[in-house]
Coordinates of C-alpha atoms in Angstrom, one line a residue:
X1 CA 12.8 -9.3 8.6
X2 CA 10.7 -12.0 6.7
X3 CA 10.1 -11.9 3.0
X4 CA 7.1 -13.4 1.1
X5 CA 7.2 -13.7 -3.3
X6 CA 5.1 -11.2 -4.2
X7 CA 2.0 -13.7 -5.7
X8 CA 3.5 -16.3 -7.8
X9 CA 6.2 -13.9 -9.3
X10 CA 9.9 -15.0 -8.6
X11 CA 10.2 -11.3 -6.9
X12 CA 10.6 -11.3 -2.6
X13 CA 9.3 -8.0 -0.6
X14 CA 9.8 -7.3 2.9
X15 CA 6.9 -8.6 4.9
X16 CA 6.8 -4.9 6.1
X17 CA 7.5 -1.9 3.3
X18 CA 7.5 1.6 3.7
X19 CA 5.6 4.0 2.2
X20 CA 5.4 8.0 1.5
X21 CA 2.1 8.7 0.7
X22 CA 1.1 11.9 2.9
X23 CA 4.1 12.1 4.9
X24 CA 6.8 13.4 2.4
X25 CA 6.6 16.6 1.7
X26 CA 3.5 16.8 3.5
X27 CA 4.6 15.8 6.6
X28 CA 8.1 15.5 6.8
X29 CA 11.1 16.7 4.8
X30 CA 14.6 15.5 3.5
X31 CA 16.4 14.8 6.3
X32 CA 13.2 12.6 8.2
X33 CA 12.6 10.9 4.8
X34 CA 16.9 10.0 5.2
X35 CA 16.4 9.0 8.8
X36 CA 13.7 6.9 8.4
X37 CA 14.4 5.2 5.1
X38 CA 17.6 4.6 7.0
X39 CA 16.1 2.9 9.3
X40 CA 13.7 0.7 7.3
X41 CA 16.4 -0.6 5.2
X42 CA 18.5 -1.1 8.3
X43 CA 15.8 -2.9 9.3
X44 CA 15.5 -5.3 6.4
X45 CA 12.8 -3.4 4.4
X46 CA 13.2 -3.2 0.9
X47 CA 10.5 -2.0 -0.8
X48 CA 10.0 1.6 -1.1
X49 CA 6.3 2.7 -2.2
X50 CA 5.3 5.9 -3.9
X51 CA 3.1 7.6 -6.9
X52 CA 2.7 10.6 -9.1
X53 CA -0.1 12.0 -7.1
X54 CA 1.8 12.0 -4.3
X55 CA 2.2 16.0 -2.9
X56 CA 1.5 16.0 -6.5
X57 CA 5.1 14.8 -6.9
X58 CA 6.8 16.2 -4.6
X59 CA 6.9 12.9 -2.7
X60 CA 8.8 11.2 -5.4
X61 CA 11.6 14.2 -5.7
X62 CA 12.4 13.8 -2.2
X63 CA 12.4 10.1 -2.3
X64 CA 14.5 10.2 -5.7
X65 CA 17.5 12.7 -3.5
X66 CA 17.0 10.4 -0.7
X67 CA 17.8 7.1 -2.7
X68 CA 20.8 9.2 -4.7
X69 CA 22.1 10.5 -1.0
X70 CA 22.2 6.9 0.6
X71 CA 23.7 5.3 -2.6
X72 CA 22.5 1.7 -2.0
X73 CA 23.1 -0.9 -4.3
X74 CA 19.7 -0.7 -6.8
X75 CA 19.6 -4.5 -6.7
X76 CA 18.8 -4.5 -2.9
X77 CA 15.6 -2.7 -2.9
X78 CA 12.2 -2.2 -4.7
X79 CA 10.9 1.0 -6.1
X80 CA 7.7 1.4 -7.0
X81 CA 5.2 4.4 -8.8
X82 CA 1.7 4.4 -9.5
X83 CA -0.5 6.4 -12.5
X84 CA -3.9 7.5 -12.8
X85 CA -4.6 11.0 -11.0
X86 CA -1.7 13.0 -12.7
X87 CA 0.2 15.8 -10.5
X88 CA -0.6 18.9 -12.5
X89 CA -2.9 21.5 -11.5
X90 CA -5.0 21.8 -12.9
X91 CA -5.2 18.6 -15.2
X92 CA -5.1 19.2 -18.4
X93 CA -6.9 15.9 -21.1
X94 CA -4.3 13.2 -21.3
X95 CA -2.9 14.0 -18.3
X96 CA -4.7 11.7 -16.0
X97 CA -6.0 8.2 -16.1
X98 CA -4.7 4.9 -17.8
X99 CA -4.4 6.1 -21.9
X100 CA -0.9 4.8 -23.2
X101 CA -0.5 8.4 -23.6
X102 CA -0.3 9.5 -19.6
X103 CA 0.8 5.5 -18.7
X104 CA 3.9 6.3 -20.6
X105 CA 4.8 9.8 -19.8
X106 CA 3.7 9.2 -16.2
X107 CA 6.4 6.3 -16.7
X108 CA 8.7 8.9 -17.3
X109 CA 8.4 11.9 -15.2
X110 CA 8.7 9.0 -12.4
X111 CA 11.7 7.5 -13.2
X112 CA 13.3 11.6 -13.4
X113 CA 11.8 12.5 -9.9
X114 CA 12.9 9.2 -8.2
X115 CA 16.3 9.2 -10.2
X116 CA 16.1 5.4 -11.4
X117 CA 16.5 3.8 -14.7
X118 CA 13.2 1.3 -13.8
X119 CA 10.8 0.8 -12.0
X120 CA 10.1 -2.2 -10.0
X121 CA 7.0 -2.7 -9.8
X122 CA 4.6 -0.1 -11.6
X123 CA 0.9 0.3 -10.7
X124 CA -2.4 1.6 -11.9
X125 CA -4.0 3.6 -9.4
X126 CA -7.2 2.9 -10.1
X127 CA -9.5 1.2 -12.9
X128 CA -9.9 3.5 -15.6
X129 CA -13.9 2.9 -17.3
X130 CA -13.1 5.2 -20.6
X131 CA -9.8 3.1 -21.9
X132 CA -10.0 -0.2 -23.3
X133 CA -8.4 -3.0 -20.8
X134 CA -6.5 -3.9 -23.7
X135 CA -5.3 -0.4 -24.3
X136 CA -3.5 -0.6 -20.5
X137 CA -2.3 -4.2 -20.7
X138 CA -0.5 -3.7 -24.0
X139 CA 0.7 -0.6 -22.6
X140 CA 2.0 -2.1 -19.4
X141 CA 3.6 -4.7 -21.5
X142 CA 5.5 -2.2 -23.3
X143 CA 7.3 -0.8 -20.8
X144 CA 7.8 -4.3 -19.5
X145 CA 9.7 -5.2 -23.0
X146 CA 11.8 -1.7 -23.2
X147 CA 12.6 -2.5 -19.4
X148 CA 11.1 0.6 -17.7
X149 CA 9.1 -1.2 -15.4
X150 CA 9.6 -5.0 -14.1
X151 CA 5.9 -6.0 -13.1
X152 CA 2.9 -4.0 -13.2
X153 CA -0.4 -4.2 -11.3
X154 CA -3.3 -2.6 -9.6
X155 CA -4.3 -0.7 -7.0
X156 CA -8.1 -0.6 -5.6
X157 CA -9.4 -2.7 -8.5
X158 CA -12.2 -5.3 -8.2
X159 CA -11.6 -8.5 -8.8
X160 CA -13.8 -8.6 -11.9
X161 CA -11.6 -6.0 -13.5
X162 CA -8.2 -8.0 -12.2
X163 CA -9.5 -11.1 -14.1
X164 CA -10.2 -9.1 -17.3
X165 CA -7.1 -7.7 -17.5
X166 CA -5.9 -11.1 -17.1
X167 CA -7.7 -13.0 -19.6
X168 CA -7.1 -10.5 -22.4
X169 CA -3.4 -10.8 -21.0
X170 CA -3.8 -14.3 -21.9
X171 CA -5.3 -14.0 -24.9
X172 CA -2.7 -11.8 -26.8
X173 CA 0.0 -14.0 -25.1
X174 CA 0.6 -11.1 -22.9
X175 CA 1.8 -10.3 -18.9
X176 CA -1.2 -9.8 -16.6
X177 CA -1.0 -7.9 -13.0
X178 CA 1.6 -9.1 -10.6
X179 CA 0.1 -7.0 -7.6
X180 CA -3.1 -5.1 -6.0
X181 CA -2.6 -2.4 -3.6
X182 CA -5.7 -2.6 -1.7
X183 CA -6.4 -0.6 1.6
X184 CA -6.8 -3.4 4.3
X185 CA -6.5 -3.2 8.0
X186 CA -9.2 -4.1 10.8
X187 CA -11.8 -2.3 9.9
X188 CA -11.6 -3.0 6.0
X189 CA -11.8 -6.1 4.9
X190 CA -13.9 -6.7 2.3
X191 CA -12.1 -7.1 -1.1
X192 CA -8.8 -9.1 0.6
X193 CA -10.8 -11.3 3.2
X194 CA -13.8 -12.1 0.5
X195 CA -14.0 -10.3 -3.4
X196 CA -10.1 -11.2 -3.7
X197 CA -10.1 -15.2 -2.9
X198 CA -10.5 -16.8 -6.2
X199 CA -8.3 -14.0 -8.0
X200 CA -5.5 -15.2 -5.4
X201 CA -6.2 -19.2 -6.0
X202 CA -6.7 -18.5 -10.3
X203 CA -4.0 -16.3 -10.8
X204 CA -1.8 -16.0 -7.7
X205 CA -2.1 -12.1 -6.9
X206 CA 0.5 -10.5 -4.9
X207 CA -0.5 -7.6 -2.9
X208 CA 1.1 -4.7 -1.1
X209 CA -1.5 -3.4 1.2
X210 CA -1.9 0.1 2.6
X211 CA -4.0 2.4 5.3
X212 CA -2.9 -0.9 8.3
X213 CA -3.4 1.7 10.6
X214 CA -6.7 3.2 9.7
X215 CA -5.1 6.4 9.1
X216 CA -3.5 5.9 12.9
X217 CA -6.9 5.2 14.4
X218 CA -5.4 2.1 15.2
X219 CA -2.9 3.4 17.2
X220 CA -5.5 4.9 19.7
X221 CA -4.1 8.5 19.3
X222 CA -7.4 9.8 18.0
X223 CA -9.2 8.4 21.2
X224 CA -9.4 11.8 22.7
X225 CA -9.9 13.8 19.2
X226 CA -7.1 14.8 16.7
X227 CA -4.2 15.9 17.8
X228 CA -2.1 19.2 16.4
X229 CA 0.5 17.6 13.6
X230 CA -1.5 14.5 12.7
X231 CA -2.1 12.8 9.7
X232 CA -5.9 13.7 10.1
X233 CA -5.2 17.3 11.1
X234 CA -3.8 18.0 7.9
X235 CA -5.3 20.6 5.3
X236 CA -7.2 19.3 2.8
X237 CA -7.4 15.5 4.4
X238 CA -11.0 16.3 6.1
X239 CA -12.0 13.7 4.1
X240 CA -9.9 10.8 5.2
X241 CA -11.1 12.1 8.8
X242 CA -14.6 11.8 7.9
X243 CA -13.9 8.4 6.3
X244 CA -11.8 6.8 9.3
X245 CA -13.2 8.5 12.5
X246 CA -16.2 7.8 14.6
X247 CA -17.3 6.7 17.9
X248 CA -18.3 3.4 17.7
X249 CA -14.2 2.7 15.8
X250 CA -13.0 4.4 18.7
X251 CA -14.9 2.0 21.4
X252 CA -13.6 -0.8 19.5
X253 CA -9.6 0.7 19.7
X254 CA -10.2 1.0 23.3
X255 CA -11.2 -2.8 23.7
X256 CA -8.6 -4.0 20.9
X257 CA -5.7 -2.1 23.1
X258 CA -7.0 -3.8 25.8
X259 CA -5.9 -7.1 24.1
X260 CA -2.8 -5.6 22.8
X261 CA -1.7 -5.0 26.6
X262 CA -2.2 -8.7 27.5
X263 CA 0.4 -9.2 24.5
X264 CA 2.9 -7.0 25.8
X265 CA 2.5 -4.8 22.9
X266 CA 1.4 -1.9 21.2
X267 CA -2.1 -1.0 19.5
X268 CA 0.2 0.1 16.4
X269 CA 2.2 -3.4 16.5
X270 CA -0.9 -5.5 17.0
X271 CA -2.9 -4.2 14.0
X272 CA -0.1 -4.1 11.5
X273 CA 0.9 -8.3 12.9
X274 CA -3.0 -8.9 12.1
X275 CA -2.7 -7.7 8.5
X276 CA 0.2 -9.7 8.3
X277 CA -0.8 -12.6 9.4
X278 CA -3.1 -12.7 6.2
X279 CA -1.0 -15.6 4.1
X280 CA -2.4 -13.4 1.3
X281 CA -0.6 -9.9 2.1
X282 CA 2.6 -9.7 0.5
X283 CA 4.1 -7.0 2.1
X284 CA 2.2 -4.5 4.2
X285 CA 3.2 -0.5 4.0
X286 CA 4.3 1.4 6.9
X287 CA 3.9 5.4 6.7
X288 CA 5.6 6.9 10.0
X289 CA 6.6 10.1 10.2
X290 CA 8.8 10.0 13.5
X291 CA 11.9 7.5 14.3
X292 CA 9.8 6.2 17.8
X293 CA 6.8 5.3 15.5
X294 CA 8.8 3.4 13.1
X295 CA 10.5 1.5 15.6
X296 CA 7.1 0.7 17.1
X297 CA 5.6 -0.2 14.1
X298 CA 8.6 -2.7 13.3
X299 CA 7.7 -4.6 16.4
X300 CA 4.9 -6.4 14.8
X301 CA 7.1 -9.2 13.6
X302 CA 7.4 -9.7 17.4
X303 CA 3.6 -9.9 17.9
X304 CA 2.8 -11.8 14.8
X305 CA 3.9 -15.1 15.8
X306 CA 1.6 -14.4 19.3
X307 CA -1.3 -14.1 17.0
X308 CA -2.8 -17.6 17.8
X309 CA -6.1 -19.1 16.8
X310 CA -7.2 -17.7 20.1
X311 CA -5.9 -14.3 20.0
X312 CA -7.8 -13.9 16.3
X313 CA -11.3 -15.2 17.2
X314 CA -10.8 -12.5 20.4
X315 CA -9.9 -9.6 17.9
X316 CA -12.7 -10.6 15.6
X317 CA -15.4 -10.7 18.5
X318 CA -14.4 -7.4 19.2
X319 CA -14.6 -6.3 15.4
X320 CA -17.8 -8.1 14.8
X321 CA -19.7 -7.2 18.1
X322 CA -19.6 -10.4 19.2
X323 CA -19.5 -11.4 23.2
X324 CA -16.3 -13.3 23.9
X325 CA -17.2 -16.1 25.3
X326 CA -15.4 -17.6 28.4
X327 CA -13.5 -21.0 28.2
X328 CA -15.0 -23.7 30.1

């Protein structure tokens, strides 16, 4: 396993991190969540993603039994929550969004289901346009100070509101966001490849990225439609099959496997070693649900030192439309 500092924080994650957002309790239950936690920290991984909203906490329960079952030393991993969308149904005022108010009960109720005294790292889950940035950094601070949480950061912020938080941060002589949990993976580049770049040269932004896969359309599974038991054949996650599925993605699958079998490795492996291979991706977050796909998944620190100049501007003709060209 290789470990990058999340941004210019002293803190090291696992290139590779795994996550439980749809799988647990969705998905999978206690004893898959123990096999393949298992296996990730076997494997080197150490930081273990999750949130509130997350089978409306269900997902942070079983991680939380998990993590008491296995017993490992708390200094060897990361644990992280997020807070914005609450998990009560329905949500009552104050019980979503970034007010101190839900920031610090949502604190709470995570560190019960997930059976920690702290928090790692603790994120926002999303900007929050009806609380004062200064509310949520003095908030985040806080908990910092009573040691609840360790760093705090973002998730699917733009970079203006990053910098804001940062300079009232500065201002008040306060801690700014260590991290931003942005989706990122072939097919979404935007904020990490372009909005992102001066946020990571002015301030040194970690991030832990999620959705490498494209929901698994990366792994070429949905080539053929979607299958019974898949992520995008779940109840209630039409949407994230309207978002992540159409033809002309699926043309593009079948020419990126095409380059993934001159590597001598997966579509799954290849598309995960690209994200990586992003100096500005921190650690990115793995969400299998079965021991074979983990294992697969794992493989891209094989493929990521095969990712030349070469094999880059070929994945990116492919992603752009653009001819490949032959070498004369």
């Amino acid at each position: 396993m290789q470990y990058r500092r999340l941004g210019k924080s002293g803190l090291q994650v696992s290139l590779l991190s795994f996550g439980s957002w749809v799988t647990f309790h969705k998905q999978i239950e206690d004893n898959s969540a123990d096999e393949l936690m298992g296996m990730a920290y076997d494997a080197g991984i150490n930081f273990f993603d999750n949130a509130e909203t997350y089978a409306l906490g269900e997902s942070e329960k079983m991680m939380g039994r998990v993590l008491r079952k296995k017993g490992w030393d708390r200094t060897s991993y990361v644990l992280s929550s997020k807070a914005y969308f609450g998990w009560r149904k329905p949500n009552l005022p104050n019980q979503t969004g970034l007010s101190r108010k839900h920031l610090v009960e949502a604190c709470h109720e995570a560190l019960q289901r997930l059976q920690t005294d702290y928090l790692d790292l603790y994120f926002c889950h999303r900007p929050d346009k009806n609380v004062p940035i200064e509310e949520v950094v003095w908030t985040m601070n806080h908990l910092m100070q009573q040691g609840k949480i360790l760093y705090w950061g973002t998730s699917e912020w733009s970079a203006q509101e990053i910098m804001e938080a940062h300079m009232v941060a500065e201002r008040y002589r306060l801690i700014g966001p260590t991290m931003e949990q942005p989706e990122y993976n072939m097919f979404h580049r935007e904020k990490m490849e372009n909005e992102y770049l001066q946020v990571f040269r002015n301030v040194g932004l970690g991030t832990t990225i999620w959705s490498p896969l494209a929901a698994g359309v990366l792994t070429g599974k949905y080539n053929e439609g979607i299958p019974d038991g898949s992520r995008l054949a779940i109840k209630g996650f039409e949407w994230l099959a309207a978002k992540q599925l159409n033809e002309q993605r699926i043309e593009k699958v079948r020419q990126l496997t095409t380059i993934a079998n001159e590597l001598g490795c997966s579509m799954a492996a290849l598309a995960i070693a690209w994200c990586a291979n992003n100096t500005n991706v921190s650690t990115v977050i793995l969400g299998a649900t079965k021991a074979g796909q983990l294992t697969e998944n794992l493989k891209a620190l094989e493929v990521l030192p095969l990712l030349s100049r070469e094999v880059m501007e070929k994945i990116d003709g492919v992603l752009q439309n653009k001819p490949v060209l032959p070498e004369w």
